[in-house]
XYZ file of C-alpha atoms in Angstrom:
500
model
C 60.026 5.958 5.248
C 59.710 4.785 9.002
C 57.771 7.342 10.912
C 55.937 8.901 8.251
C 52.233 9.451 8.556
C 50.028 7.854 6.498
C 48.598 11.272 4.828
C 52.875 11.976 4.189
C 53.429 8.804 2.664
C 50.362 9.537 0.231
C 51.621 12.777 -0.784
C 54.793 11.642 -2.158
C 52.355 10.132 -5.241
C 50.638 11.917 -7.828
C 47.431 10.894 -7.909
C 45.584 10.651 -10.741
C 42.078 9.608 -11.163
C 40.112 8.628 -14.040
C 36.178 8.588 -13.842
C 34.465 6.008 -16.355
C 35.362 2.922 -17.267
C 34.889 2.256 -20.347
C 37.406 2.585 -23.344
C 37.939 6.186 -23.816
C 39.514 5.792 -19.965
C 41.100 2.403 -20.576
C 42.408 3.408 -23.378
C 44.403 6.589 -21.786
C 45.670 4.391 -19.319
C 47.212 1.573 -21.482
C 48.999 4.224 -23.289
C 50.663 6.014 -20.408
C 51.245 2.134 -19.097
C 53.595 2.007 -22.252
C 54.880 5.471 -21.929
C 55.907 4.893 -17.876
C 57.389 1.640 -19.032
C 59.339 3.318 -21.587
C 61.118 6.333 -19.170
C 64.583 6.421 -18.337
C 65.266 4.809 -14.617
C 64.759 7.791 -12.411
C 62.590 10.316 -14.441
C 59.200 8.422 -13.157
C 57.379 10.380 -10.563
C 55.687 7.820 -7.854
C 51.687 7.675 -9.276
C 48.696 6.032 -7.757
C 45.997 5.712 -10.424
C 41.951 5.200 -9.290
C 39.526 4.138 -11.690
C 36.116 5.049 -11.225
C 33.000 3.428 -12.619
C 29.660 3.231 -12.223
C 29.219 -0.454 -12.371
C 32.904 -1.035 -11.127
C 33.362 -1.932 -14.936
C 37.407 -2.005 -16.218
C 37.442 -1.320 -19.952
C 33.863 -2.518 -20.807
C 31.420 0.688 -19.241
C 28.021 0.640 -20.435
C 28.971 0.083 -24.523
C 30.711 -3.100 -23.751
C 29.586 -4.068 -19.948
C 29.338 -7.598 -18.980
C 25.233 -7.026 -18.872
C 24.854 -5.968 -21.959
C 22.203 -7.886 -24.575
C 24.425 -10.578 -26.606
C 22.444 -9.545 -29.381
C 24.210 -6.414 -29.997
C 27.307 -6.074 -32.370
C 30.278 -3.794 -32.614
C 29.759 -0.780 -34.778
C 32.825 -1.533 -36.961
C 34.112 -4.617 -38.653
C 37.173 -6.038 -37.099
C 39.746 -5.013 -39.622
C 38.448 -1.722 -39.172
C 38.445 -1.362 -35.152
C 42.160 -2.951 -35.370
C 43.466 -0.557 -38.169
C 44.402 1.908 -35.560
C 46.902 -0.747 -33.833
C 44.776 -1.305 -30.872
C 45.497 -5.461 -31.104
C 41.865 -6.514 -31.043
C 42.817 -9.130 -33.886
C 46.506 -10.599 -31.806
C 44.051 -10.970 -28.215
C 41.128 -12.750 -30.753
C 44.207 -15.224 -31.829
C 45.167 -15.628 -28.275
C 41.508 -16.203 -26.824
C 39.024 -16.589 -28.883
C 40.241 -18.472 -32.775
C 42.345 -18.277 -35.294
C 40.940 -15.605 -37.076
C 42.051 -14.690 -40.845
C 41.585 -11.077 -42.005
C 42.095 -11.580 -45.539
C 38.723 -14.029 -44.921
C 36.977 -12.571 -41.726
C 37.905 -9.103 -41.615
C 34.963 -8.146 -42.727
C 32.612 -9.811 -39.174
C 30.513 -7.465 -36.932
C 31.738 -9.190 -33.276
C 29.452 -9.224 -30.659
C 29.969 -6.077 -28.012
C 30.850 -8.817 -25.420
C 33.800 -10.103 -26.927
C 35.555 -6.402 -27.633
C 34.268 -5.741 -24.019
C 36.331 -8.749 -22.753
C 39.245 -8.149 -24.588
C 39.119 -3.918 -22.974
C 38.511 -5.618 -19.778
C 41.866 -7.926 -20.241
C 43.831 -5.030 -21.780
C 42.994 -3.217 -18.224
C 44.222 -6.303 -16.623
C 47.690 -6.483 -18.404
C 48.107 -2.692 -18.131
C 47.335 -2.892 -14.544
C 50.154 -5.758 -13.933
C 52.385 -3.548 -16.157
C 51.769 -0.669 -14.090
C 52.727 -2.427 -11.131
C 56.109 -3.154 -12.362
C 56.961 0.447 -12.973
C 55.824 0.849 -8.836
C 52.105 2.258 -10.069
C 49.494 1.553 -7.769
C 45.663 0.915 -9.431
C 42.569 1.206 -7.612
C 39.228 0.545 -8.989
C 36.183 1.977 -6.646
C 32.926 1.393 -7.611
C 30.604 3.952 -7.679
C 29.475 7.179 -9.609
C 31.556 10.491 -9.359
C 29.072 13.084 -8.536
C 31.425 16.257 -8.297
C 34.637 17.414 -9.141
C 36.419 21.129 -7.079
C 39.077 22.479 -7.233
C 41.598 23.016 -4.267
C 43.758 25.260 -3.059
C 46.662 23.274 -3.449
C 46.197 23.221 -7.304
C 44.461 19.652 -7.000
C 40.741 18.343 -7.147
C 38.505 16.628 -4.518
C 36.368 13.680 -6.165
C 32.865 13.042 -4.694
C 32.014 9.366 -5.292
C 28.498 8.008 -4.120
C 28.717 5.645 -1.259
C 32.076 7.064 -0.048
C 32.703 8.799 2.808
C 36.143 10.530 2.039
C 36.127 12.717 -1.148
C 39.073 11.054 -3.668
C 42.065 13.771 -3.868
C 43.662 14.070 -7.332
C 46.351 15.763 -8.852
C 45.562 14.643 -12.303
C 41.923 14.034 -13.812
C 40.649 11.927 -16.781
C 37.088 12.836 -17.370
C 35.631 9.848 -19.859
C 32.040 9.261 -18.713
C 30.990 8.121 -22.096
C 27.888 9.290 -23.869
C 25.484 11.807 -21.494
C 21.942 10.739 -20.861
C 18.912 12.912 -21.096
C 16.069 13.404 -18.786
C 13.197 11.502 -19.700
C 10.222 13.793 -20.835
C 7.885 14.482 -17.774
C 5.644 11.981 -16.326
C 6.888 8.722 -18.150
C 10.207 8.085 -16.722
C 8.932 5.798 -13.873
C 6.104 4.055 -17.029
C 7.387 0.836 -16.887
C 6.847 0.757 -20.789
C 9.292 3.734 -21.418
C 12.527 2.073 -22.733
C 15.506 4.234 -23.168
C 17.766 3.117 -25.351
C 20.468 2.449 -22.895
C 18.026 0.300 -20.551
C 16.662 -1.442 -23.539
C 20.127 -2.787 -24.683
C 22.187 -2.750 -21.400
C 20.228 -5.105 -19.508
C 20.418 -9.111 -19.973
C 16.946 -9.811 -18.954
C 15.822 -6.230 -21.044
C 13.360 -8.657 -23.899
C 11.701 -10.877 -21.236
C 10.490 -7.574 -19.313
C 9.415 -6.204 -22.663
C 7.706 -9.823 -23.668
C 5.925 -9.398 -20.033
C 4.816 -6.310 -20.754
C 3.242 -7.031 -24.225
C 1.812 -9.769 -23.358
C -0.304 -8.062 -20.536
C -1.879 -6.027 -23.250
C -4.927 -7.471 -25.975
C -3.863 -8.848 -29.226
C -3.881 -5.748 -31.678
C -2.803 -2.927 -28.846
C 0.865 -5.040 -28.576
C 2.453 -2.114 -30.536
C 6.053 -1.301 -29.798
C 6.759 2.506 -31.210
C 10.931 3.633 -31.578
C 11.557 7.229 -31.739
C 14.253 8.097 -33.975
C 16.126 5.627 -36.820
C 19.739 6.318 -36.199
C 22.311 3.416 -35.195
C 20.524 3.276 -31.730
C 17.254 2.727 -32.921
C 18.684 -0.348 -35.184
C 20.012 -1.922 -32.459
C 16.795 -1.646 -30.232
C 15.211 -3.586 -33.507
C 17.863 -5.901 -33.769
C 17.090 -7.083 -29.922
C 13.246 -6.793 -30.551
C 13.717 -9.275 -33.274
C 16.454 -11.513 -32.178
C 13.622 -12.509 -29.090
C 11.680 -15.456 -29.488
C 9.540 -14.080 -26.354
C 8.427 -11.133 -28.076
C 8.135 -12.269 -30.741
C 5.253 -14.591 -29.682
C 3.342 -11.624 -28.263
C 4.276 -8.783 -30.727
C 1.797 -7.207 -33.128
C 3.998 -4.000 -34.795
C 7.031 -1.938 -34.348
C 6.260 1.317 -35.525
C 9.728 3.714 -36.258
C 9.143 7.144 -35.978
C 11.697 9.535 -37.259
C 11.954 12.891 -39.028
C 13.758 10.985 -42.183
C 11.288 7.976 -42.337
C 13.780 5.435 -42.987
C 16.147 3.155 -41.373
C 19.965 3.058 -41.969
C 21.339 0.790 -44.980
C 23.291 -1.984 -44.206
C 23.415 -4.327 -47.095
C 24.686 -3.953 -50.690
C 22.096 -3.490 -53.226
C 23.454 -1.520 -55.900
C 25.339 -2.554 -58.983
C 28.788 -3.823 -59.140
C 30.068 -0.878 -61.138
C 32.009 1.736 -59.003
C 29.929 4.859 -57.964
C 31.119 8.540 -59.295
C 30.973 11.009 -56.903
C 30.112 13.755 -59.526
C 28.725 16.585 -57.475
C 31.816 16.078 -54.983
C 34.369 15.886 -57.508
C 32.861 19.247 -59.139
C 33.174 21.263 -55.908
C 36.869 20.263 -55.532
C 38.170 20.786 -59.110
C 36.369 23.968 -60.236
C 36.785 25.932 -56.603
C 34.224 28.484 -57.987
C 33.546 30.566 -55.238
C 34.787 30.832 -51.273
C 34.030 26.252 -50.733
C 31.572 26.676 -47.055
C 30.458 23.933 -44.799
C 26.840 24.394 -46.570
C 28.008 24.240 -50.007
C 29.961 20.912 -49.384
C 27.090 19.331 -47.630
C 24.949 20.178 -50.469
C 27.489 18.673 -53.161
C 27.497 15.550 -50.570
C 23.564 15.133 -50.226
C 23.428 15.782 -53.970
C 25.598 12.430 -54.925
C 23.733 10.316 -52.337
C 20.506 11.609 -53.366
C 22.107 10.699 -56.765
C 23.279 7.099 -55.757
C 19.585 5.800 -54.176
C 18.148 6.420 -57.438
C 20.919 4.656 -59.083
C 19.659 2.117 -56.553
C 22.840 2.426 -54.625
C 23.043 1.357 -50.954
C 24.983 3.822 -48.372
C 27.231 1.003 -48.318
C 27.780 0.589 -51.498
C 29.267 4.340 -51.960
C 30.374 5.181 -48.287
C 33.999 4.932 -49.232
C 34.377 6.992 -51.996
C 31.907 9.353 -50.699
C 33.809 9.962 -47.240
C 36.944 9.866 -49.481
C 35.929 12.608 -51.190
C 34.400 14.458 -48.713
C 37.516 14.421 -46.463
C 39.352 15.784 -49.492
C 37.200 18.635 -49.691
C 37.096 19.176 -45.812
C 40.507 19.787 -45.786
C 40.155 22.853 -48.439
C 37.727 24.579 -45.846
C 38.692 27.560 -43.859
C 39.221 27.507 -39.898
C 35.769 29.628 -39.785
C 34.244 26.829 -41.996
C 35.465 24.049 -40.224
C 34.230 25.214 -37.042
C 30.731 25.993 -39.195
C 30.793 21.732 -39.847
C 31.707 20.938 -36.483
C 28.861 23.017 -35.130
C 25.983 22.991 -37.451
C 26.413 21.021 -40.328
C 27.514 17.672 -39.244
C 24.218 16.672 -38.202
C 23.213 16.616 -41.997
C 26.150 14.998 -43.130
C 25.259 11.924 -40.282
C 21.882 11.426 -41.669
C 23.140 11.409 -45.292
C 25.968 8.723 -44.616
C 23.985 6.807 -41.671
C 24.631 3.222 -41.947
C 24.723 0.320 -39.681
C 26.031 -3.424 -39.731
C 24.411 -5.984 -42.159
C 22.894 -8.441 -39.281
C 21.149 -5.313 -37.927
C 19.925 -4.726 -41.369
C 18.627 -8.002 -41.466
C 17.133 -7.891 -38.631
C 15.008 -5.036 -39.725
C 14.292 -6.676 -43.135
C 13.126 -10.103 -41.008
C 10.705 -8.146 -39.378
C 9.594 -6.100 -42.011
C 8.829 -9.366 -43.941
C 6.555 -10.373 -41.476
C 4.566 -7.399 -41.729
C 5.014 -6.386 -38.777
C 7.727 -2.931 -39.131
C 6.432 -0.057 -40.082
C 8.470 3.595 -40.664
C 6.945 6.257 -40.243
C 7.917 9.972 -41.189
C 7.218 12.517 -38.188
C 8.255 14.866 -35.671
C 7.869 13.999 -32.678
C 6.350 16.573 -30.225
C 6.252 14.593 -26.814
C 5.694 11.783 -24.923
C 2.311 11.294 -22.281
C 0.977 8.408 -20.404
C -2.938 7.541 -21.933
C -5.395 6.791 -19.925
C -5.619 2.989 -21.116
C -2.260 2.487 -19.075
C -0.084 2.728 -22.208
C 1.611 5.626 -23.679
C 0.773 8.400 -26.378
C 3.497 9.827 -28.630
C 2.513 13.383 -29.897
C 3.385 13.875 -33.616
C 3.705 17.365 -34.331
C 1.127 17.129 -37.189
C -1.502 16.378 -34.012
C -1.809 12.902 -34.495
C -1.513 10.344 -31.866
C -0.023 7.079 -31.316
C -0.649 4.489 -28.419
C 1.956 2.018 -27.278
C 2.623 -0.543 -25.117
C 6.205 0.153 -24.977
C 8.678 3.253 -26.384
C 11.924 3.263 -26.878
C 13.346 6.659 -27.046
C 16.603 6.316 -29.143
C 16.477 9.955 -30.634
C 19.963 10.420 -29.302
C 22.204 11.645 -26.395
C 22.229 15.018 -24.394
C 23.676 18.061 -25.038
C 25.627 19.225 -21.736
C 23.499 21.886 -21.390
C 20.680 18.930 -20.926
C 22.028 16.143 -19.466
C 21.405 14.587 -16.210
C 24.605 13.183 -15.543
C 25.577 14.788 -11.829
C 29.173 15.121 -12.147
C 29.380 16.888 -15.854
C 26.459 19.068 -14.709
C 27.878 20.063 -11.502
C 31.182 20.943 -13.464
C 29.733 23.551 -15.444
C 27.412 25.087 -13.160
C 30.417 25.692 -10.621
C 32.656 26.636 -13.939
C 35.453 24.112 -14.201
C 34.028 23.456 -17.287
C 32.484 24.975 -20.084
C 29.985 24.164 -22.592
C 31.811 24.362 -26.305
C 29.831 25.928 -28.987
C 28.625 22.883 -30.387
C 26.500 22.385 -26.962
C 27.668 18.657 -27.353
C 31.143 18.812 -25.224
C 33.210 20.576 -23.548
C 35.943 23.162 -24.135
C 39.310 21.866 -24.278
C 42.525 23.156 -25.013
C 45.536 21.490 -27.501
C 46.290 18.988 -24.707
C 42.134 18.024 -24.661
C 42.227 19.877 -21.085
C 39.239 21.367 -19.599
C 41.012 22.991 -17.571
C 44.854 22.879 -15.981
C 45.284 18.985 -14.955
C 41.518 18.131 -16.285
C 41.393 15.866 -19.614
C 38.460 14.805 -21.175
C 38.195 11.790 -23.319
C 35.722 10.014 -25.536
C 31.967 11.741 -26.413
C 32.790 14.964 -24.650
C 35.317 15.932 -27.091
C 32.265 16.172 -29.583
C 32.195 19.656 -31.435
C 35.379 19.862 -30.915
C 37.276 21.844 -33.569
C 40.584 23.234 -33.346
C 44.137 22.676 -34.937
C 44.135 19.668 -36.487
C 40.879 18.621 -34.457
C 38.007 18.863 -36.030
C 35.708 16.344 -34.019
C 31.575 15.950 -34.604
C 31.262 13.029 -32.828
C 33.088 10.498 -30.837
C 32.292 7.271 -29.841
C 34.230 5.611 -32.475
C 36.707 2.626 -30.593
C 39.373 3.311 -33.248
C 39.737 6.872 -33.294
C 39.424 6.958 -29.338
C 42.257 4.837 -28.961
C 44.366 7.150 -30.849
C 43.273 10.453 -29.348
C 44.437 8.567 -25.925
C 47.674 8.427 -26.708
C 48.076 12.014 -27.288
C 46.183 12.388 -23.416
C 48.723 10.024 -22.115
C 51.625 11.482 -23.756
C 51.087 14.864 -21.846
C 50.033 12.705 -18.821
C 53.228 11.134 -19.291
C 55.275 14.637 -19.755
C 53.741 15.795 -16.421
C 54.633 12.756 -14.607
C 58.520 12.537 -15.708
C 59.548 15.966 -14.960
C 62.305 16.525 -13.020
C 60.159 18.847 -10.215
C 58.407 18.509 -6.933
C 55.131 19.444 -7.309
C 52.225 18.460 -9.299
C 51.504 22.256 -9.052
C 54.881 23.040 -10.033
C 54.552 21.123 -13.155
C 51.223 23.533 -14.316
């Protein structure tokens, strides 16, 4: 109104900010574009939203960026990613083809395109948003703190900003939390972590460079770890005709010795998930977390030497497995979440079939090798390369390593604004290590959500959450954050404080 300050004017809005731009943030805000939208004329309390990213990315973040290698492919087929109702398959019809499911449904898309269709969905909510009187921001930067004030709101420390943000409302989606690199090799120019091997364009040139500066027979690439990450990292080694002129191996170490399976090679029969089925229908004895992983490891143990791919049985597997899970105490539950989820990753770990090609290409050559270790640390050698310690004492040189043996715990990470968090308390640790406490409303703490790989060990109610970086299931875990976004901003009351 005409003589109000500018600080007055900006109190009349709730102001909520969410930090990370990638889905699991997106994702919350489409929703509570659709729930605004929806509310009676009048109920709508006056919001200014403020997205904050790293790279100033809106919907892609570092999963689905505009850098990232073109080589890499979504996680999940199509039909699968657009099961949840997302409408990845009506924006492909729109922009990109006429795309039959009954025919296609089954294609691994490039990260790109499901990056440009978040990045659009940001842009339509955005222009929605603005209709209902919402005001969107995007700063670029990285949110280094979060506190508390006294006027039951939150200051938001952004690198290269003067001001601190002021929020009523927080979503807290950083995506997945990176660990320190093992001392004296983070500044080796030949120490790859996953994320800078596969979100940089230019990411196989360097590496071809760096080969290519060593002799023929000492151009040995060495991956740590064979999960979904370290597939990926292949699938860009081999997709690049540079390194591929200058490449001798690619040695995968990993306590399991094998990578993922990603293309049928078992019969056409149906598997029998015998040890599974037992557990369920004779219930002898109190069913644990331990005794249901052992039934599981039992049948795929059972299926390879039936010569049964993971993909082959995966369904009926998880099928039963999820059947079982649901028998489980609270206690045990928690148990899974916690502990025994780890196994039950390894035993179903599969990845996409051009990955798994990929792998096989290279292996044909000769030039993949797996090899079954611990791995006890990381040291530059006095040659100029780098030494991975096996925990059996051996020794391996490289001329590049790419550590892919997975993300940090919080307790580990170097990510400023989650550690900061839980060192000054507005957030805890769960007892998983891997996330954070949250209540039924995924609240850290009063006016604090969380969203996307921090809700990992996560087990409560009907949540029971190991991991989460899944596009699919995030997008329906945000709309239950937007809903009670959406309650808070529709009351009837003054205050943003009142509202708590």
């Amino acid at each position: 109104m005409p003589g109000e300050s500018g600080y007055e004017r900006h109190r009349l809005r709730t102001r909520l900010v969410i930090i990370g731009g990638g889905p699991s943030g997106v994702s919350v805000l489409a929703h509570l574009a659709e729930q605004l939208a929806a509310a009676p004329p009048g109920r709508t309390t006056a919001v200014e939203v403020t997205l904050v990213d790293r790279m100033g990315e809106t919907g892609g973040g570092d999963a689905f960026g505009t850098g990232i290698a073109q080589t890499l492919l979504l996680n999940d087929s199509v039909a699968t990613i657009d099961a949840t109702g997302i409408g990845f398959t009506a924006w492909l019809h729109e922009h990109r083809t006429d795309l039959d499911l009954g025919r296609f449904g089954h294609l691994f898309l490039p990260r790109r395109v499901f990056g440009d269709f978040m990045r659009d969905r940001f842009a339509r909510t955005a222009r929605r948003l603005a209709a209902c009187g919402v005001v969107v921001h995007v700063v670029k930067g990285e949110a280094r703190s979060v506190l508390p004030t006294a006027g039951h709101g939150f200051r938001v420390a952004v690198s290269g900003i003067a001001e601190p943000l002021t929020a009523d409302l927080i979503v807290l989606a950083p995506g997945c939390l990176d660990t320190a690199a093992p001392p004296g090799v983070a500044a080796h120019p030949g120490y790859y972590t996953h994320g800078r091997a596969c979100g940089l364009p230019d990411s196989d040139v360097d590496m071809a460079r760096l080969l290519a500066g060593r002799p023929v027979g000492c151009r040995r690439v060495v991956v740590l770890g064979s999960a979904a990450a370290a597939s990926e990292v292949i699938a860009v080694v081999a997709a690049s005709p540079a390194v591929a002129q200058v490449l001798d191996e690619v040695m995968v170490v990993s306590t399991t010795g094998r990578l993922p399976d990603g293309q049928p090679t078992g019969p056409d029969a149906p598997f029998t998930c015998r040890s599974l089925v037992r557990l369920r229908r004779d219930g002898a004895g109190e069913l644990t977390s331990a005794r249901l992983v052992g039934a599981l490891r039992a049948d795929v143990e059972r299926s390879r030497t039936q010569e049964y791919a993971i993909v082959d049985v995966e369904r009926a597997v998880a099928a039963e497995f999820t059947a079982s899970f649901r028998l489980l105490t609270p206690a045990q539950k928690r148990r899974f979440v916690d502990v025994d989820y780890a196994d039950y990753q390894r035993l179903m770990r599969h990845t996409s079939p051009p990955y798994a090609s990929a792998a096989a290409r290279l292996a044909a050559s000769g030039r993949l090798r797996l090899v079954r270790a611990r791995v006890a640390g990381i040291d530059p050698a006095p040659s100029g390369e780098l030494a991975v310690r096996l925990s059996d004492g051996a020794r391996l040189t490289a001329a590049a390593v790419f550590d892919c043996r997975g993300f940090a715990d919080v307790g580990q990470t170097i990510n400023p604004l989650v550690r900061d968090m839980v060192a000054g308390g507005l957030a805890r640790p769960n007892r998983s290590g891997r996330g954070l406490v949250v209540d039924e409303h995924l609240q850290a703490a009063p006016g604090l959500f969380v969203m996307g790989p921090l809700l990992a060990g996560t087990s409560q109610g009907d949540d029971h959450i190991w991991s989460l970086k899944n596009v699919a299931r995030i997008h329906v875990l945000a709309a239950r954050v937007a809903a009670r976004l959406s309650d808070l901003l529709t009351r009837d009351t003054v205050g943003i404080g009142e509202r708590r």
